[in-house]
mmCIF file of C-alpha atoms in Angstrom:
data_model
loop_
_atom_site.group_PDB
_atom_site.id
_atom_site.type_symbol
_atom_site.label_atom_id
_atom_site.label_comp_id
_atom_site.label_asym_id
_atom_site.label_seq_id
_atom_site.Cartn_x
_atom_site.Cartn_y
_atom_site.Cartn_z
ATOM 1 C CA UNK A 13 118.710 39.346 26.794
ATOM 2 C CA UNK A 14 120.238 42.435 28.610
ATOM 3 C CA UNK A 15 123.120 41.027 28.760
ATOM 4 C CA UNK A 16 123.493 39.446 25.403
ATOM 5 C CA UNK A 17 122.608 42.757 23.837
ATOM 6 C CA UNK A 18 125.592 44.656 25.993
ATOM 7 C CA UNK A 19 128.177 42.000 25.338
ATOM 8 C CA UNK A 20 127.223 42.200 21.725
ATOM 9 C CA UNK A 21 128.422 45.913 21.656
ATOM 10 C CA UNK A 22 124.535 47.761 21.431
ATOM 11 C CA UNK A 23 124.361 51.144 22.352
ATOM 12 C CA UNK A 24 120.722 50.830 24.121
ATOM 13 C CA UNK A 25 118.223 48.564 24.889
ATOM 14 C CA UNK A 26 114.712 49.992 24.092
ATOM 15 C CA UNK A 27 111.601 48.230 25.988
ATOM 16 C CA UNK A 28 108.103 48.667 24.596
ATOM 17 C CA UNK A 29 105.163 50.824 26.294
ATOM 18 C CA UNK A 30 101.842 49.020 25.483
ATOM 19 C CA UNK A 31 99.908 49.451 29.356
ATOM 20 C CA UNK A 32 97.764 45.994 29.364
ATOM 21 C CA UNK A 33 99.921 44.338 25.866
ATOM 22 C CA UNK A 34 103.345 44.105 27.549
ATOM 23 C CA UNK A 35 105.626 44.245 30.491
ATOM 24 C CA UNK A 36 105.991 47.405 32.326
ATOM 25 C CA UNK A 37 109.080 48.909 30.616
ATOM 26 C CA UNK A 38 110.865 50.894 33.439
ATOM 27 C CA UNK A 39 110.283 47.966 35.628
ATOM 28 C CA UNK A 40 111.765 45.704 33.109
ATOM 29 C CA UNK A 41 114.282 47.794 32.700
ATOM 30 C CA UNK A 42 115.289 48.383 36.204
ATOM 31 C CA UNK A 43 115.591 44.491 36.591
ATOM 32 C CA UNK A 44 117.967 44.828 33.613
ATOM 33 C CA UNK A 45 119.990 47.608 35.006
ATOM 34 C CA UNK A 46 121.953 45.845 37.959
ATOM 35 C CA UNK A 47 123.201 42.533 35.649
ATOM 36 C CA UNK A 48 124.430 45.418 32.755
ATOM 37 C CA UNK A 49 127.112 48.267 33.301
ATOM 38 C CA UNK A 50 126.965 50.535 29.759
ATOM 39 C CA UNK A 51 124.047 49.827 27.918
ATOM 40 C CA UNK A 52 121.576 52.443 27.838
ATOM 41 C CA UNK A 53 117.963 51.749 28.781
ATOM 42 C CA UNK A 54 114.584 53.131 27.599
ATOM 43 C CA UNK A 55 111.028 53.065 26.636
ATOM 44 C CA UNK A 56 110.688 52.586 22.684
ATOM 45 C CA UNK A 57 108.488 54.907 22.838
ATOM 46 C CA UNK A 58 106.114 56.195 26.345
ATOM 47 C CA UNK A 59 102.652 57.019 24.439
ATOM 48 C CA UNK A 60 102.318 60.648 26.091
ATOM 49 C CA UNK A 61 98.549 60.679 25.649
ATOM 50 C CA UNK A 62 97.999 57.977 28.235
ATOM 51 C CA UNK A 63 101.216 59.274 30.184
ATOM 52 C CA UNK A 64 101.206 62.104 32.852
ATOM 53 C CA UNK A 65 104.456 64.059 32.503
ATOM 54 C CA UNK A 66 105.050 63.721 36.244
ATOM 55 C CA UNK A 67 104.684 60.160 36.435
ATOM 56 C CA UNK A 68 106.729 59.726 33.943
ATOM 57 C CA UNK A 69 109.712 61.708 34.895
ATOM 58 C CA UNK A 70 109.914 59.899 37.985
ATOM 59 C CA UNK A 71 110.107 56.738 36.320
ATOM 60 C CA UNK A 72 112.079 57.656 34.263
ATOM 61 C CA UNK A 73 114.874 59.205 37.159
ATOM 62 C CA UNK A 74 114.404 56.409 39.203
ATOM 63 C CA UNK A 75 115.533 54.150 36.285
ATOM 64 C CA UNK A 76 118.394 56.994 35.456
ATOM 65 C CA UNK A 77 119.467 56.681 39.770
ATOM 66 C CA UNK A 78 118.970 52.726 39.638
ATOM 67 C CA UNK A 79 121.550 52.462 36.502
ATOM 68 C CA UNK A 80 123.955 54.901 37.241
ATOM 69 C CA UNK A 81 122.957 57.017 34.884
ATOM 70 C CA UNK A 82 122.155 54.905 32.027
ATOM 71 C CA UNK A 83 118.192 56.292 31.583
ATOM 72 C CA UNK A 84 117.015 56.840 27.898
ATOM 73 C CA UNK A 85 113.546 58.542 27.098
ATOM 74 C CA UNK A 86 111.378 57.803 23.981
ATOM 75 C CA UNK A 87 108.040 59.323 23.619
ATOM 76 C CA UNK A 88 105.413 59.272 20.607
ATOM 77 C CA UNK A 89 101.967 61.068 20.375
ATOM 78 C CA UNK A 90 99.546 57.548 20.824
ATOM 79 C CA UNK A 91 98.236 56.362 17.931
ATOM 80 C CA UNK A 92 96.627 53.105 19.454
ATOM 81 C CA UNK A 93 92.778 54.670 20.291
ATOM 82 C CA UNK A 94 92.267 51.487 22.782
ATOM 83 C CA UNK A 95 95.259 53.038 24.621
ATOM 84 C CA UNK A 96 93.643 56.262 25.321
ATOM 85 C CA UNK A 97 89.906 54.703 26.085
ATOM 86 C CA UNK A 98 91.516 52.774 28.645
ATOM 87 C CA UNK A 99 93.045 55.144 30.859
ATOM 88 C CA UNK A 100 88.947 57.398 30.255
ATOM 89 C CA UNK A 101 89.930 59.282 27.294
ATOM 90 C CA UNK A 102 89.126 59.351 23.770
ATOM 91 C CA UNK A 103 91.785 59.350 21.007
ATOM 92 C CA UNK A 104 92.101 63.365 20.059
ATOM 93 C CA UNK A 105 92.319 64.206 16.168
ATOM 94 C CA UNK A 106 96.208 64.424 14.713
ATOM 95 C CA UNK A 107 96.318 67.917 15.401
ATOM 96 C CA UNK A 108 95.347 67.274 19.155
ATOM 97 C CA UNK A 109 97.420 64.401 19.795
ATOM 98 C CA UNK A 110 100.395 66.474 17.938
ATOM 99 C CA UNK A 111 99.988 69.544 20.781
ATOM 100 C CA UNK A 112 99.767 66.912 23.233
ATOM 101 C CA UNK A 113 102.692 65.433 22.916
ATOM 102 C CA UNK A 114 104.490 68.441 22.265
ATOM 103 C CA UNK A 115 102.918 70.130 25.954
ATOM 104 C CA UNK A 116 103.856 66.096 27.566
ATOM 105 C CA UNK A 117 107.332 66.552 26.027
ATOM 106 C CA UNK A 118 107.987 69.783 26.984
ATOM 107 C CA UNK A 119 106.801 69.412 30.487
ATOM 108 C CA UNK A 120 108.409 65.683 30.808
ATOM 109 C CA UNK A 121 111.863 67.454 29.616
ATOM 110 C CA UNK A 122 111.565 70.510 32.353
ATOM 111 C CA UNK A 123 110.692 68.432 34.836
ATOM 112 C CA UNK A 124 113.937 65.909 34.636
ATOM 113 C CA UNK A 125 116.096 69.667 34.074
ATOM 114 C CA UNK A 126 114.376 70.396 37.887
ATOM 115 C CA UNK A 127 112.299 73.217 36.224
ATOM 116 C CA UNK A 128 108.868 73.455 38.125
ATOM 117 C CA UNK A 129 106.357 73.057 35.481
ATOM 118 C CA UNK A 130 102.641 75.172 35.371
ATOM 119 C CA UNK A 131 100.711 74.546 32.227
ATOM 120 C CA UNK A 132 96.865 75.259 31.578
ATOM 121 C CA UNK A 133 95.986 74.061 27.993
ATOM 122 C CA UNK A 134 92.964 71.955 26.436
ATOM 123 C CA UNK A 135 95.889 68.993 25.818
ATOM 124 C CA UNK A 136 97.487 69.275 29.606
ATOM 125 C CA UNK A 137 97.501 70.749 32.645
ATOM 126 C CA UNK A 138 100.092 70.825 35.560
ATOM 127 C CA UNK A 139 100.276 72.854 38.770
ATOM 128 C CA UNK A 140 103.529 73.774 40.000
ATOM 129 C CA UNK A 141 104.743 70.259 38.887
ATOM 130 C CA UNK A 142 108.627 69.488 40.806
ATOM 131 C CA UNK A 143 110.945 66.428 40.352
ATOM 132 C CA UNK A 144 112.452 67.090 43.646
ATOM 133 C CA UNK A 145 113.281 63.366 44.237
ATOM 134 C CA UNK A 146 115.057 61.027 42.716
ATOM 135 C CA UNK A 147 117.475 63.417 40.543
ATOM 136 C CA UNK A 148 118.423 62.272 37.731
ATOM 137 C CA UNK A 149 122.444 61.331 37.522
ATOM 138 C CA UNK A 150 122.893 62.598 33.651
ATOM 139 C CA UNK A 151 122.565 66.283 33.360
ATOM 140 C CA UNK A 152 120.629 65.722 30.282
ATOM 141 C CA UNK A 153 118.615 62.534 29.612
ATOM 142 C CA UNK A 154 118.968 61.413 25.674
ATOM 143 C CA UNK A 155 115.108 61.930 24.460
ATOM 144 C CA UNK A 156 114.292 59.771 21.701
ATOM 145 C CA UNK A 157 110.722 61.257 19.818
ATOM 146 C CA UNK A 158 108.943 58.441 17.679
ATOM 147 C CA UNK A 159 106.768 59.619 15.125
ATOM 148 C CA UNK A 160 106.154 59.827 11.199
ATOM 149 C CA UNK A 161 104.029 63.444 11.491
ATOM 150 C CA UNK A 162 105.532 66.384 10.385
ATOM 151 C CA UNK A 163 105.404 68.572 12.675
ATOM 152 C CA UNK A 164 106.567 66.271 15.307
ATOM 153 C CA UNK A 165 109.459 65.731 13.103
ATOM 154 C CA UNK A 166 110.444 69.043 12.587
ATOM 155 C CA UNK A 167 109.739 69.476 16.665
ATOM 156 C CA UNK A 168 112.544 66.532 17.277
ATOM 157 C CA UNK A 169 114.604 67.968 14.863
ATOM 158 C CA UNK A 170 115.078 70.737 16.859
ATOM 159 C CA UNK A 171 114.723 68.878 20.321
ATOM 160 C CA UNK A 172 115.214 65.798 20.205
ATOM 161 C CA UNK A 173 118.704 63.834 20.969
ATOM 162 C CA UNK A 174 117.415 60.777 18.504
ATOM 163 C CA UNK A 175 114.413 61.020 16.179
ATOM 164 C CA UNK A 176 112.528 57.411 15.486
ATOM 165 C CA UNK A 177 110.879 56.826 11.649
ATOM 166 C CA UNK A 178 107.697 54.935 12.719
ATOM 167 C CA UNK A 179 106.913 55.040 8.872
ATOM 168 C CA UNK A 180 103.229 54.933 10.125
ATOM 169 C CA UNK A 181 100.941 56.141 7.216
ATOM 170 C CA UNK A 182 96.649 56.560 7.785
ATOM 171 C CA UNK A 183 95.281 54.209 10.491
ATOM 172 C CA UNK A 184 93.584 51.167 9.723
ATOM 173 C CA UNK A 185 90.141 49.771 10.558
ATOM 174 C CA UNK A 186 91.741 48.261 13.341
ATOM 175 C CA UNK A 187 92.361 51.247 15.092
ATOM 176 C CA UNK A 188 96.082 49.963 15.525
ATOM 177 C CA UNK A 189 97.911 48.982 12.233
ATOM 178 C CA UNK A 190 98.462 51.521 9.836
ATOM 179 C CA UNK A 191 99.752 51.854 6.178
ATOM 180 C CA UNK A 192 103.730 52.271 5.794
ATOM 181 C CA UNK A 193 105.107 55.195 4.596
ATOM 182 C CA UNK A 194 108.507 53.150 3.597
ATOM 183 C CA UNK A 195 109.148 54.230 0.046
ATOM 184 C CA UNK A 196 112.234 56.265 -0.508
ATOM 185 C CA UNK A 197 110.751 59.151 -1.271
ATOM 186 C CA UNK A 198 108.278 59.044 1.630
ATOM 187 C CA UNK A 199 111.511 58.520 3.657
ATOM 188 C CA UNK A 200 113.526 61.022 2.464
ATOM 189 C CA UNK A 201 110.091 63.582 2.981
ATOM 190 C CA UNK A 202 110.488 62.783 6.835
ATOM 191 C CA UNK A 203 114.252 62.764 6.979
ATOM 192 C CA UNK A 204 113.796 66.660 5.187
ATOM 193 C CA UNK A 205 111.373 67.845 7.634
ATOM 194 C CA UNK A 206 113.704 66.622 10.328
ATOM 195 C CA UNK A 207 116.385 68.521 8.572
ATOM 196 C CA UNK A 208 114.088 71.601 8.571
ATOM 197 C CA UNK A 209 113.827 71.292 12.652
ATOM 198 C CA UNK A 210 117.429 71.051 12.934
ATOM 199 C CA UNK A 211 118.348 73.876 10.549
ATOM 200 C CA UNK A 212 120.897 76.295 13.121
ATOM 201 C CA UNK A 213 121.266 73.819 15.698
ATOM 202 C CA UNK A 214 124.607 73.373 17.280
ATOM 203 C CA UNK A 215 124.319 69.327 17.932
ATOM 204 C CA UNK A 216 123.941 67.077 15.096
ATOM 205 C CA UNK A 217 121.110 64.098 15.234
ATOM 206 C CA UNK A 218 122.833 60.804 15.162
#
């Protein structure tokens, strides 16, 4: 399928990140790397409530070393709560979640930039965190942010190198399928408040 999707001219190929519903993605991914030469490669998208910012950065440079420099990174807030009670945690409120991800992203970000990384918050904490090995080959690893909230859209706006529409609306009684937000004007709400992130910045969102 790697291979398809590069000779068929695609810009990336995005893997899933489900832990215990699907494949490993940067594992997948690393398989994928050595029989492709352009295509970029990346988690669509690395729930950061379940994922520790330093485990993921090093996944995520490993796959960046593996594919000469080919490493995309997506990242959402978690939405599915069976996700979270797996790994000992319960599913936060929105809010929660929201500062999560924001702290993961941050942190995930800094560390793949060779920052070291200190935080102390409710959502995360990190003690002198340092990617010292495997570097990264891109100076700047495309971040992809998933999401359909509004302040997570207005955070990618400003951050983010691609921002994803989940069009995920209130959760379900399944705890994992939610109502669409799909309409136009539901739409065109997100694509405004990732306009209102990106208001003054230099790079435009593709």
């Amino acid at each position: 399928m790697a291979r398809r999707a590069e000779t068929a001219g695609f810009d990336a190929l995005l893997a899933a990140d489900h832990p215990g519903d699907v494949t490993s993605p940067f594992v997948a991914l690393a398989a994928a790397a050595p029989v492709t030469s352009t295509i970029g490669l990346g988690s669509y998208v690395s729930n950061l409530g379940v994922r520790e910012p330093m485990l993921l950065a090093a996944d995520v440079a490993t796959l960046d070393l593996i594919s000469g420099g080919r490493a995309r990174l997506g990242v959402g807030a978690g939405h599915t709560p069976a996700e979270w009670r797996a790994v000992g945690r319960e599913r936060p409120d929105v809010a929660g979640r929201v500062r999560r991800c924001v702290a993961a992203a941050e942190a995930v970000r800094a560390l793949l930039d060779g920052a070291s990384v200190t935080v102390d918050s409710v959502e995360l904490t990190m003690r002198e965190a340092v990617l010292r090995v495997p570097r990264p080959v891109q100076d700047r690893i495309p971040l992809t942010m998933g999401t359909a909230n509004s302040t997570l859209l207005r955070w990618a706006g400003a951050h983010a190198d691609v921002v994803g529409l989940t069009g995920f609306g209130r959760t379900l009684a399944d705890g994992h399928q939610h109502e669409a937000r799909w309409r136009a004007d539901q739409i065109e709400a997100q694509l405004a408040c990732v306009a209102a992130g990106a208001a003054g910045r230099a790079a435009r969102l593709p």
